[in-house]
XYZ file of N, CA and C in Angstrom:
105
model
N 0.754 -1.142 0.226
C 0.094 -0.330 -0.289
C 0.879 1.193 0.017
N 1.738 1.523 0.706
C 3.014 2.176 0.832
C 3.727 2.335 -0.444
N 3.882 1.650 -1.490
C 4.380 1.625 -2.778
C 3.550 2.172 -3.591
N 2.461 1.519 -3.616
C 1.336 2.287 -4.261
C 1.144 3.757 -4.354
N 1.192 4.455 -2.919
C 0.900 5.380 -2.567
C 2.340 6.597 -3.106
N 3.775 6.246 -3.076
C 4.462 6.333 -3.515
C 4.579 7.135 -5.223
N 3.831 5.596 -5.720
C 4.146 5.577 -7.045
C 2.933 6.635 -7.872
N 1.743 7.023 -6.968
C 0.999 8.194 -7.438
C 1.577 8.969 -6.805
N 2.484 9.276 -5.869
C 2.998 10.909 -6.025
C 4.192 10.875 -6.911
N 4.903 9.933 -7.122
C 5.906 10.041 -8.458
C 5.005 10.653 -9.703
N 3.657 10.010 -9.792
C 3.084 10.092 -11.115
C 2.322 11.961 -11.036
N 1.951 11.885 -9.640
C 1.584 13.594 -9.606
C 2.909 14.694 -10.228
N 4.084 14.192 -9.543
C 4.838 15.145 -9.523
C 5.475 15.234 -11.034
N 5.455 14.111 -11.754
C 5.997 14.162 -13.562
C 4.592 14.510 -14.147
N 3.208 14.961 -13.545
C 2.511 15.781 -14.513
C 2.498 17.335 -13.900
N 3.038 17.539 -12.814
C 3.240 19.056 -12.434
C 4.365 19.336 -13.077
N 5.787 18.722 -13.201
C 6.550 18.742 -13.835
C 6.500 19.384 -15.216
N 5.713 18.146 -15.659
C 5.227 18.178 -17.200
C 4.497 19.553 -17.534
N 3.490 19.778 -16.303
C 2.799 21.501 -17.212
C 3.523 22.660 -16.848
N 4.445 22.423 -16.012
C 5.378 23.512 -15.908
C 6.220 23.884 -16.722
N 6.786 22.700 -17.300
C 7.445 22.919 -18.735
C 7.126 22.965 -19.783
N 5.364 22.700 -20.084
C 4.878 23.182 -21.358
C 4.382 24.669 -20.959
N 4.209 24.713 -19.970
C 4.054 26.684 -19.876
C 5.690 27.348 -20.205
N 6.190 27.096 -19.896
C 7.423 27.599 -20.313
C 7.467 27.298 -21.904
N 7.713 26.236 -22.127
C 7.871 26.007 -23.956
C 6.948 26.917 -24.709
N 5.436 27.043 -24.099
C 4.630 28.258 -25.178
C 4.746 29.123 -24.747
N 5.628 29.664 -23.425
C 5.734 31.254 -23.476
C 6.986 31.356 -24.383
N 7.580 30.484 -24.782
C 9.087 30.824 -25.696
C 8.543 30.794 -27.205
N 7.471 29.751 -27.603
C 6.980 30.010 -29.007
C 6.333 31.418 -28.663
N 5.409 31.935 -27.666
C 4.349 32.861 -27.994
C 5.705 34.199 -28.247
N 6.439 34.503 -27.484
C 7.690 35.559 -27.484
C 8.125 35.190 -29.236
N 8.483 34.048 -29.523
C 9.795 34.540 -30.916
C 8.115 34.901 -31.766
N 6.773 33.955 -31.791
C 5.982 34.324 -32.546
C 5.557 36.105 -32.639
N 5.552 36.647 -31.283
C 5.623 37.852 -31.285
C 6.830 38.708 -32.031
N 7.451 38.282 -31.965
C 8.622 39.244 -32.597
C 8.262 39.470 -33.621
């Protein structure tokens, strides 16, 4: 049960990190397109 909970935590961390990187990536594209 502890391992499953840890696995869920890892998945949530990856989701948050992915959204964070995606927002930065979209910001860079928006800046390049606006120039």
